[in-house]
PDB file of C-alpha atoms in Angstrom:
ATOM      1  CA  MET A   1       6.511   1.531 -19.660  1.00  0.00           C
ATOM      2  CA  ALA A   2       7.065   1.388 -15.907  1.00  0.00           C
ATOM      3  CA  LEU A   3       4.064   1.917 -13.627  1.00  0.00           C
ATOM      4  CA  ILE A   4       6.248   4.055 -11.334  1.00  0.00           C
ATOM      5  CA  GLU A   5       9.411   5.920 -12.256  1.00  0.00           C
ATOM      6  CA  VAL A   6      11.191   8.450 -10.072  1.00  0.00           C
ATOM      7  CA  LYS A   7      14.111  10.539 -11.294  1.00  0.00           C
ATOM      8  CA  ASN A   8      16.386  12.339  -8.835  1.00  0.00           C
ATOM      9  CA  LEU A   9      13.569  12.668  -6.275  1.00  0.00           C
ATOM     10  CA  VAL A  10      14.353  15.177  -3.512  1.00  0.00           C
ATOM     11  CA  LYS A  11      12.284  16.150  -0.475  1.00  0.00           C
ATOM     12  CA  THR A  12      13.424  18.955   1.810  1.00  0.00           C
ATOM     13  CA  TYR A  13      11.544  20.210   4.860  1.00  0.00           C
ATOM     14  CA  ILE A  14      12.135  23.805   5.989  1.00  0.00           C
ATOM     15  CA  GLU A  15      11.449  24.953   9.530  1.00  0.00           C
ATOM     16  CA  GLY A  16      12.603  28.474  10.247  1.00  0.00           C
ATOM     17  CA  ASP A  17      16.218  28.719   9.144  1.00  0.00           C
ATOM     18  CA  THR A  18      16.695  24.949   9.251  1.00  0.00           C
ATOM     19  CA  GLU A  19      16.559  22.787   6.126  1.00  0.00           C
ATOM     20  CA  THR A  20      16.301  19.010   6.459  1.00  0.00           C
ATOM     21  CA  ARG A  21      16.795  17.002   3.259  1.00  0.00           C
ATOM     22  CA  VAL A  22      14.977  13.696   3.803  1.00  0.00           C
ATOM     23  CA  LEU A  23      15.185  12.308   0.252  1.00  0.00           C
ATOM     24  CA  LYS A  24      18.446  13.016  -1.530  1.00  0.00           C
ATOM     25  CA  GLY A  25      17.990  12.323  -5.213  1.00  0.00           C
ATOM     26  CA  MET A  26      16.401   8.873  -5.532  1.00  0.00           C
ATOM     27  CA  SER A  27      15.934   7.238  -8.933  1.00  0.00           C
ATOM     28  CA  PHE A  28      14.277   3.860  -9.631  1.00  0.00           C
ATOM     29  CA  LYS A  29      11.421   2.157 -11.495  1.00  0.00           C
ATOM     30  CA  VAL A  30       8.649  -0.245 -10.488  1.00  0.00           C
ATOM     31  CA  GLU A  31       7.154  -2.289 -13.310  1.00  0.00           C
ATOM     32  CA  LYS A  32       3.487  -3.246 -13.489  1.00  0.00           C
ATOM     33  CA  GLY A  33       2.942  -6.527 -11.580  1.00  0.00           C
ATOM     34  CA  GLU A  34       6.145  -6.254  -9.536  1.00  0.00           C
ATOM     35  CA  PHE A  35       6.336  -6.757  -5.765  1.00  0.00           C
ATOM     36  CA  VAL A  36       8.973  -4.380  -4.405  1.00  0.00           C
ATOM     37  CA  ALA A  37       9.934  -3.939  -0.752  1.00  0.00           C
ATOM     38  CA  ILE A  38      11.571  -0.748   0.476  1.00  0.00           C
ATOM     39  CA  MET A  39      13.651  -1.326   3.578  1.00  0.00           C
ATOM     40  CA  GLY A  40      15.502   0.985   5.892  1.00  0.00           C
ATOM     41  CA  PRO A  41      15.970   1.918   9.550  1.00  0.00           C
ATOM     42  CA  SER A  42      13.868   4.559  11.304  1.00  0.00           C
ATOM     43  CA  GLY A  43      14.652   7.986   9.883  1.00  0.00           C
ATOM     44  CA  SER A  44      15.886   6.617   6.558  1.00  0.00           C
ATOM     45  CA  GLY A  45      13.101   8.297   4.555  1.00  0.00           C
ATOM     46  CA  LYS A  46      10.787   5.288   3.988  1.00  0.00           C
ATOM     47  CA  SER A  47       7.563   6.984   5.039  1.00  0.00           C
ATOM     48  CA  THR A  48       8.427  10.210   3.227  1.00  0.00           C
ATOM     49  CA  LEU A  49       9.069   8.221   0.059  1.00  0.00           C
ATOM     50  CA  LEU A  50       5.747   6.397   0.459  1.00  0.00           C
ATOM     51  CA  HIS A  51       3.930   9.724   0.766  1.00  0.00           C
ATOM     52  CA  MET A  52       5.586  10.907  -2.458  1.00  0.00           C
ATOM     53  CA  LEU A  53       4.783   7.713  -4.375  1.00  0.00           C
ATOM     54  CA  GLY A  54       1.248   7.553  -2.995  1.00  0.00           C
ATOM     55  CA  LEU A  55       0.612  11.138  -4.151  1.00  0.00           C
ATOM     56  CA  LEU A  56      -0.006  12.262  -0.578  1.00  0.00           C
ATOM     57  CA  ASP A  57       2.816  14.823  -0.742  1.00  0.00           C
ATOM     58  CA  GLU A  58       4.871  16.549  -3.414  1.00  0.00           C
ATOM     59  CA  PRO A  59       8.629  16.312  -3.927  1.00  0.00           C
ATOM     60  CA  THR A  60      10.781  19.420  -3.591  1.00  0.00           C
ATOM     61  CA  SER A  61      12.451  18.594  -6.898  1.00  0.00           C
ATOM     62  CA  GLY A  62      12.868  15.720  -9.313  1.00  0.00           C
ATOM     63  CA  GLU A  63      10.329  13.862 -11.436  1.00  0.00           C
ATOM     64  CA  TYR A  64       7.678  11.319 -10.529  1.00  0.00           C
ATOM     65  CA  LEU A  65       6.041   9.521 -13.454  1.00  0.00           C
ATOM     66  CA  PHE A  66       2.945   7.442 -12.713  1.00  0.00           C
ATOM     67  CA  ALA A  67       2.023   5.234 -15.691  1.00  0.00           C
ATOM     68  CA  GLY A  68       4.106   7.538 -17.857  1.00  0.00           C
ATOM     69  CA  GLU A  69       2.450  10.773 -16.724  1.00  0.00           C
ATOM     70  CA  ASN A  70       4.262  13.431 -14.729  1.00  0.00           C
ATOM     71  CA  ALA A  71       2.438  13.438 -11.392  1.00  0.00           C
ATOM     72  CA  THR A  72       3.759  16.866 -10.434  1.00  0.00           C
ATOM     73  CA  GLY A  73       1.565  18.343 -13.156  1.00  0.00           C
ATOM     74  CA  PHE A  74      -1.716  17.005 -11.750  1.00  0.00           C
ATOM     75  CA  SER A  75      -4.248  19.265 -10.037  1.00  0.00           C
ATOM     76  CA  GLU A  76      -5.522  18.441  -6.534  1.00  0.00           C
ATOM     77  CA  VAL A  77      -8.748  17.085  -8.044  1.00  0.00           C
ATOM     78  CA  GLU A  78      -6.792  14.874 -10.460  1.00  0.00           C
ATOM     79  CA  LEU A  79      -4.545  13.628  -7.655  1.00  0.00           C
ATOM     80  CA  SER A  80      -7.565  12.768  -5.516  1.00  0.00           C
ATOM     81  CA  LYS A  81      -9.173  10.815  -8.361  1.00  0.00           C
ATOM     82  CA  LEU A  82      -5.919   9.021  -9.098  1.00  0.00           C
ATOM     83  CA  ARG A  83      -5.440   7.972  -5.459  1.00  0.00           C
ATOM     84  CA  ASN A  84      -9.023   6.771  -5.205  1.00  0.00           C
ATOM     85  CA  LYS A  85      -9.174   4.756  -8.421  1.00  0.00           C
ATOM     86  CA  ARG A  86      -5.657   3.532  -9.124  1.00  0.00           C
ATOM     87  CA  ILE A  87      -3.968   3.304  -5.710  1.00  0.00           C
ATOM     88  CA  GLY A  88      -4.811   1.256  -2.617  1.00  0.00           C
ATOM     89  CA  PHE A  89      -3.288   1.903   0.818  1.00  0.00           C
ATOM     90  CA  ILE A  90      -2.711  -0.488   3.727  1.00  0.00           C
ATOM     91  CA  PHE A  91      -1.381   1.136   6.907  1.00  0.00           C
ATOM     92  CA  GLN A  92       0.187  -0.244  10.076  1.00  0.00           C
ATOM     93  CA  SER A  93      -2.522   1.358  12.234  1.00  0.00           C
ATOM     94  CA  PHE A  94      -5.396  -0.045  10.074  1.00  0.00           C
ATOM     95  CA  ASN A  95      -7.161   3.382   9.930  1.00  0.00           C
ATOM     96  CA  LEU A  96     -10.638   1.858  10.270  1.00  0.00           C
ATOM     97  CA  LEU A  97     -13.605   3.910  11.394  1.00  0.00           C
ATOM     98  CA  PRO A  98     -14.623   2.933  14.971  1.00  0.00           C
ATOM     99  CA  LYS A  99     -18.211   1.875  15.721  1.00  0.00           C
ATOM    100  CA  THR A 100     -18.622   1.167  12.019  1.00  0.00           C
ATOM    101  CA  THR A 101     -19.207  -2.240  10.451  1.00  0.00           C
ATOM    102  CA  VAL A 102     -16.776  -4.122   8.270  1.00  0.00           C
ATOM    103  CA  LEU A 103     -19.049  -3.549   5.266  1.00  0.00           C
ATOM    104  CA  GLU A 104     -19.240   0.195   5.887  1.00  0.00           C
ATOM    105  CA  ASN A 105     -15.463   0.478   6.285  1.00  0.00           C
ATOM    106  CA  VAL A 106     -14.816  -1.366   3.039  1.00  0.00           C
ATOM    107  CA  LYS A 107     -17.379   0.731   1.147  1.00  0.00           C
ATOM    108  CA  LEU A 108     -15.728   3.995   2.195  1.00  0.00           C
ATOM    109  CA  PRO A 109     -13.535   4.497  -0.945  1.00  0.00           C
ATOM    110  CA  LEU A 110     -16.633   3.988  -3.114  1.00  0.00           C
ATOM    111  CA  LEU A 111     -18.148   7.177  -1.700  1.00  0.00           C
ATOM    112  CA  TYR A 112     -15.605   9.141  -3.736  1.00  0.00           C
ATOM    113  CA  SER A 113     -15.723   6.989  -6.863  1.00  0.00           C
ATOM    114  CA  HIS A 114     -17.841   6.960  -9.995  1.00  0.00           C
ATOM    115  CA  VAL A 115     -19.237   3.521  -9.123  1.00  0.00           C
ATOM    116  CA  PRO A 116     -23.059   3.676  -9.014  1.00  0.00           C
ATOM    117  CA  LYS A 117     -24.384   3.507  -5.451  1.00  0.00           C
ATOM    118  CA  GLU A 118     -26.463   0.409  -6.184  1.00  0.00           C
ATOM    119  CA  GLU A 119     -23.214  -1.500  -6.868  1.00  0.00           C
ATOM    120  CA  TRP A 120     -21.409  -0.531  -3.667  1.00  0.00           C
ATOM    121  CA  ASP A 121     -22.576  -3.457  -1.537  1.00  0.00           C
ATOM    122  CA  LYS A 122     -21.782  -5.986  -4.260  1.00  0.00           C
ATOM    123  CA  LYS A 123     -18.235  -4.696  -4.746  1.00  0.00           C
ATOM    124  CA  ALA A 124     -17.558  -4.391  -1.014  1.00  0.00           C
ATOM    125  CA  LEU A 125     -18.896  -7.872  -0.265  1.00  0.00           C
ATOM    126  CA  ALA A 126     -16.708  -9.342  -3.018  1.00  0.00           C
ATOM    127  CA  ALA A 127     -13.618  -7.693  -1.472  1.00  0.00           C
ATOM    128  CA  ILE A 128     -14.587  -8.909   1.998  1.00  0.00           C
ATOM    129  CA  GLU A 129     -15.034 -12.449   0.684  1.00  0.00           C
ATOM    130  CA  LEU A 130     -11.605 -12.287  -0.947  1.00  0.00           C
ATOM    131  CA  VAL A 131      -9.944 -11.741   2.449  1.00  0.00           C
ATOM    132  CA  GLY A 132     -12.041 -14.444   4.107  1.00  0.00           C
ATOM    133  CA  LEU A 133     -14.187 -12.251   6.347  1.00  0.00           C
ATOM    134  CA  SER A 134     -17.696 -12.797   5.007  1.00  0.00           C
ATOM    135  CA  HIS A 135     -18.704 -14.074   8.466  1.00  0.00           C
ATOM    136  CA  ARG A 136     -17.685 -10.708   9.978  1.00  0.00           C
ATOM    137  CA  THR A 137     -19.492  -8.398   7.524  1.00  0.00           C
ATOM    138  CA  ASP A 138     -21.832  -6.889  10.134  1.00  0.00           C
ATOM    139  CA  TYR A 139     -19.286  -6.756  12.976  1.00  0.00           C
ATOM    140  CA  GLU A 140     -18.021  -3.375  14.118  1.00  0.00           C
ATOM    141  CA  SER A 141     -14.280  -2.828  13.691  1.00  0.00           C
ATOM    142  CA  SER A 142     -13.846  -2.646  17.483  1.00  0.00           C
ATOM    143  CA  GLU A 143     -15.018  -6.268  17.732  1.00  0.00           C
ATOM    144  CA  LEU A 144     -12.252  -7.614  15.495  1.00  0.00           C
ATOM    145  CA  SER A 145      -8.792  -8.939  16.256  1.00  0.00           C
ATOM    146  CA  GLY A 146      -5.731  -7.085  14.957  1.00  0.00           C
ATOM    147  CA  GLY A 147      -5.283  -9.547  12.109  1.00  0.00           C
ATOM    148  CA  GLU A 148      -8.930  -9.248  11.121  1.00  0.00           C
ATOM    149  CA  LYS A 149      -8.703  -5.450  11.173  1.00  0.00           C
ATOM    150  CA  GLN A 150      -5.785  -5.578   8.776  1.00  0.00           C
ATOM    151  CA  ARG A 151      -7.709  -7.924   6.481  1.00  0.00           C
ATOM    152  CA  VAL A 152     -10.552  -5.380   6.450  1.00  0.00           C
ATOM    153  CA  ALA A 153      -7.974  -2.727   5.527  1.00  0.00           C
ATOM    154  CA  ILE A 154      -6.818  -4.948   2.642  1.00  0.00           C
ATOM    155  CA  ALA A 155     -10.406  -5.384   1.439  1.00  0.00           C
ATOM    156  CA  ARG A 156     -10.889  -1.618   1.584  1.00  0.00           C
ATOM    157  CA  ALA A 157      -7.685  -1.119  -0.429  1.00  0.00           C
ATOM    158  CA  LEU A 158      -8.965  -3.549  -3.082  1.00  0.00           C
ATOM    159  CA  VAL A 159     -12.557  -2.377  -3.443  1.00  0.00           C
ATOM    160  CA  ASN A 160     -11.817   0.056  -6.296  1.00  0.00           C
ATOM    161  CA  GLU A 161      -9.587  -2.513  -8.035  1.00  0.00           C
ATOM    162  CA  PRO A 162      -6.397  -0.396  -7.921  1.00  0.00           C
ATOM    163  CA  GLU A 163      -3.344  -0.896 -10.109  1.00  0.00           C
ATOM    164  CA  ILE A 164      -0.928  -0.662  -7.186  1.00  0.00           C
ATOM    165  CA  ILE A 165      -1.124  -1.268  -3.449  1.00  0.00           C
ATOM    166  CA  PHE A 166       1.107   0.596  -1.014  1.00  0.00           C
ATOM    167  CA  ALA A 167       1.541  -1.355   2.229  1.00  0.00           C
ATOM    168  CA  ASP A 168       3.202   0.645   5.026  1.00  0.00           C
ATOM    169  CA  GLU A 169       4.500  -1.714   7.747  1.00  0.00           C
ATOM    170  CA  PRO A 170       1.307  -3.827   7.400  1.00  0.00           C
ATOM    171  CA  THR A 171       2.403  -6.363  10.029  1.00  0.00           C
ATOM    172  CA  GLY A 172       3.868  -3.841  12.484  1.00  0.00           C
ATOM    173  CA  ASN A 173       0.992  -4.031  14.996  1.00  0.00           C
ATOM    174  CA  LEU A 174       0.424  -7.782  14.703  1.00  0.00           C
ATOM    175  CA  ASP A 175       1.734 -10.914  16.415  1.00  0.00           C
ATOM    176  CA  SER A 176       3.876 -13.227  14.299  1.00  0.00           C
ATOM    177  CA  LYS A 177       1.041 -15.610  13.345  1.00  0.00           C
ATOM    178  CA  SER A 178      -1.337 -12.808  12.298  1.00  0.00           C
ATOM    179  CA  GLY A 179       1.527 -11.108  10.484  1.00  0.00           C
ATOM    180  CA  LYS A 180       2.165 -14.249   8.450  1.00  0.00           C
ATOM    181  CA  VAL A 181      -1.509 -14.455   7.504  1.00  0.00           C
ATOM    182  CA  ILE A 182      -1.477 -10.845   6.289  1.00  0.00           C
ATOM    183  CA  MET A 183       1.692 -11.351   4.254  1.00  0.00           C
ATOM    184  CA  ASP A 184       0.153 -14.469   2.710  1.00  0.00           C
ATOM    185  CA  PHE A 185      -2.794 -12.357   1.559  1.00  0.00           C
ATOM    186  CA  ILE A 186      -0.531  -9.671   0.124  1.00  0.00           C
ATOM    187  CA  LEU A 187       1.693 -12.259  -1.559  1.00  0.00           C
ATOM    188  CA  LYS A 188      -1.357 -13.924  -3.088  1.00  0.00           C
ATOM    189  CA  LEU A 189      -2.614 -10.596  -4.426  1.00  0.00           C
ATOM    190  CA  ASN A 190       0.653 -10.239  -6.292  1.00  0.00           C
ATOM    191  CA  LYS A 191       1.247 -13.805  -7.449  1.00  0.00           C
ATOM    192  CA  GLU A 192      -2.300 -14.842  -8.274  1.00  0.00           C
ATOM    193  CA  LYS A 193      -4.178 -11.582  -8.869  1.00  0.00           C
ATOM    194  CA  GLY A 194      -1.361  -9.642 -10.527  1.00  0.00           C
ATOM    195  CA  HIS A 195      -1.465  -6.562  -8.276  1.00  0.00           C
ATOM    196  CA  THR A 196       1.631  -4.373  -8.164  1.00  0.00           C
ATOM    197  CA  ILE A 197       2.768  -4.160  -4.526  1.00  0.00           C
ATOM    198  CA  LEU A 198       5.088  -1.638  -2.913  1.00  0.00           C
ATOM    199  CA  LEU A 199       5.834  -2.661   0.670  1.00  0.00           C
ATOM    200  CA  ILE A 200       7.493  -0.452   3.285  1.00  0.00           C
ATOM    201  CA  THR A 201       9.148  -2.410   6.098  1.00  0.00           C
ATOM    202  CA  HIS A 202      12.164  -2.576   8.382  1.00  0.00           C
ATOM    203  CA  GLU A 203      11.927  -6.373   8.800  1.00  0.00           C
ATOM    204  CA  THR A 204      14.031  -8.612   6.566  1.00  0.00           C
ATOM    205  CA  THR A 205      11.652 -11.596   6.853  1.00  0.00           C
ATOM    206  CA  THR A 206       8.746  -9.403   5.721  1.00  0.00           C
ATOM    207  CA  ALA A 207      10.751  -7.875   2.867  1.00  0.00           C
ATOM    208  CA  GLU A 208      11.662 -11.326   1.566  1.00  0.00           C
ATOM    209  CA  ASN A 209       8.059 -11.840   0.458  1.00  0.00           C
ATOM    210  CA  ALA A 210       8.906  -9.410  -2.351  1.00  0.00           C
ATOM    211  CA  GLU A 211      10.799 -10.226  -5.536  1.00  0.00           C
ATOM    212  CA  ARG A 212      13.030  -7.172  -5.164  1.00  0.00           C
ATOM    213  CA  ILE A 213      14.313  -5.179  -2.192  1.00  0.00           C
ATOM    214  CA  ILE A 214      15.388  -1.536  -2.342  1.00  0.00           C
ATOM    215  CA  ARG A 215      17.386  -0.624   0.772  1.00  0.00           C
ATOM    216  CA  ILE A 216      17.600   3.040   1.704  1.00  0.00           C
ATOM    217  CA  ARG A 217      19.609   4.874   4.338  1.00  0.00           C
ATOM    218  CA  ASP A 218      19.748   8.581   5.143  1.00  0.00           C
ATOM    219  CA  GLY A 219      17.522   9.398   2.184  1.00  0.00           C
ATOM    220  CA  GLU A 220      19.616   7.578  -0.416  1.00  0.00           C
ATOM    221  CA  ILE A 221      19.402   4.200  -2.117  1.00  0.00           C
ATOM    222  CA  GLU A 222      21.959   1.847  -0.593  1.00  0.00           C
ATOM    223  CA  SER A 223      21.145  -1.198  -2.761  1.00  0.00           C
ATOM    224  CA  ASP A 224      18.519  -2.486  -5.196  1.00  0.00           C
ATOM    225  CA  GLU A 225      18.576  -6.268  -5.535  1.00  0.00           C
ATOM    226  CA  LYS A 226      16.409  -9.212  -6.566  1.00  0.00           C
ATOM    227  CA  VAL A 227      15.286 -11.657  -3.861  1.00  0.00           C
ATOM    228  CA  LEU A 228      16.973 -14.961  -4.678  1.00  0.00           C
ATOM    229  CA  LYS A 229      14.580 -17.211  -2.749  1.00  0.00           C
ATOM    230  CA  ARG A 230      11.115 -15.737  -2.455  1.00  0.00           C
ATOM    231  CA  ARG A 231       8.608 -17.170   0.027  1.00  0.00           C
ATOM    232  CA  SER A 232       5.634 -19.088  -1.346  1.00  0.00           C
ATOM    233  CA  VAL A 233       2.008 -18.513  -0.393  1.00  0.00           C
ATOM    234  CA  SER A 234       1.070 -20.741   2.560  1.00  0.00           C
ATOM    235  CA  ASP A 235      -1.920 -23.044   2.168  1.00  0.00           C
ATOM    236  CA  GLU A 236      -2.403 -23.099   5.919  1.00  0.00           C
ATOM    237  CA  TYR A 237      -4.481 -19.912   6.096  1.00  0.00           C
ATOM    238  CA  ILE A 238      -5.198 -18.820   2.534  1.00  0.00           C
ATOM    239  CA  LYS A 239      -7.888 -20.652   0.579  1.00  0.00           C
TER     240      LYS A 239
END
């Protein structure tokens, strides 16, 4: 059973008398443990698709099955629980709370979980250690570099041990060296930890970290192909 399966997914936005169809009947599967990149130019529907798959928005029509269950049938409470427990998000803009420590940022998803409060620090510290930022635990997010901020965002995405991680242009605000470090972390999560990764990007070099690339244009799938030569995890930054 696929972790994600979409069938003829359509998303139409209506403003006044104007209808804009952003997704035009997409169908594909993502298996558990896969690393899939979704590529496309600006306006192709990448972000809209991510919002659908991440249960942040509903499709206009079509089916979305998450772990075999029809997501369109979930209540708002069920969707919230599903996002919190089974899905992790990494965004281009980091989305960290300012004037808040690394530890506090990483603990945030635990506030809405069923994890006992006395375990929050332990789980958050383990996630922070995984991304190599134990020496920054008490730093405020404003004191970190861009690459460090994104590593905090990765730790936050991992703290509830999700089944799948959605990464939306995770290197978009970083220089090339920091971007490589972040992709090494994400690649390691997939290859060594077994996390399912769905990466949104417009950069070919970033997409080639995945084992499969789905290219979309104007709301439709243009191609869906395996990556013939996938990049390996670098030992330069990742221990």
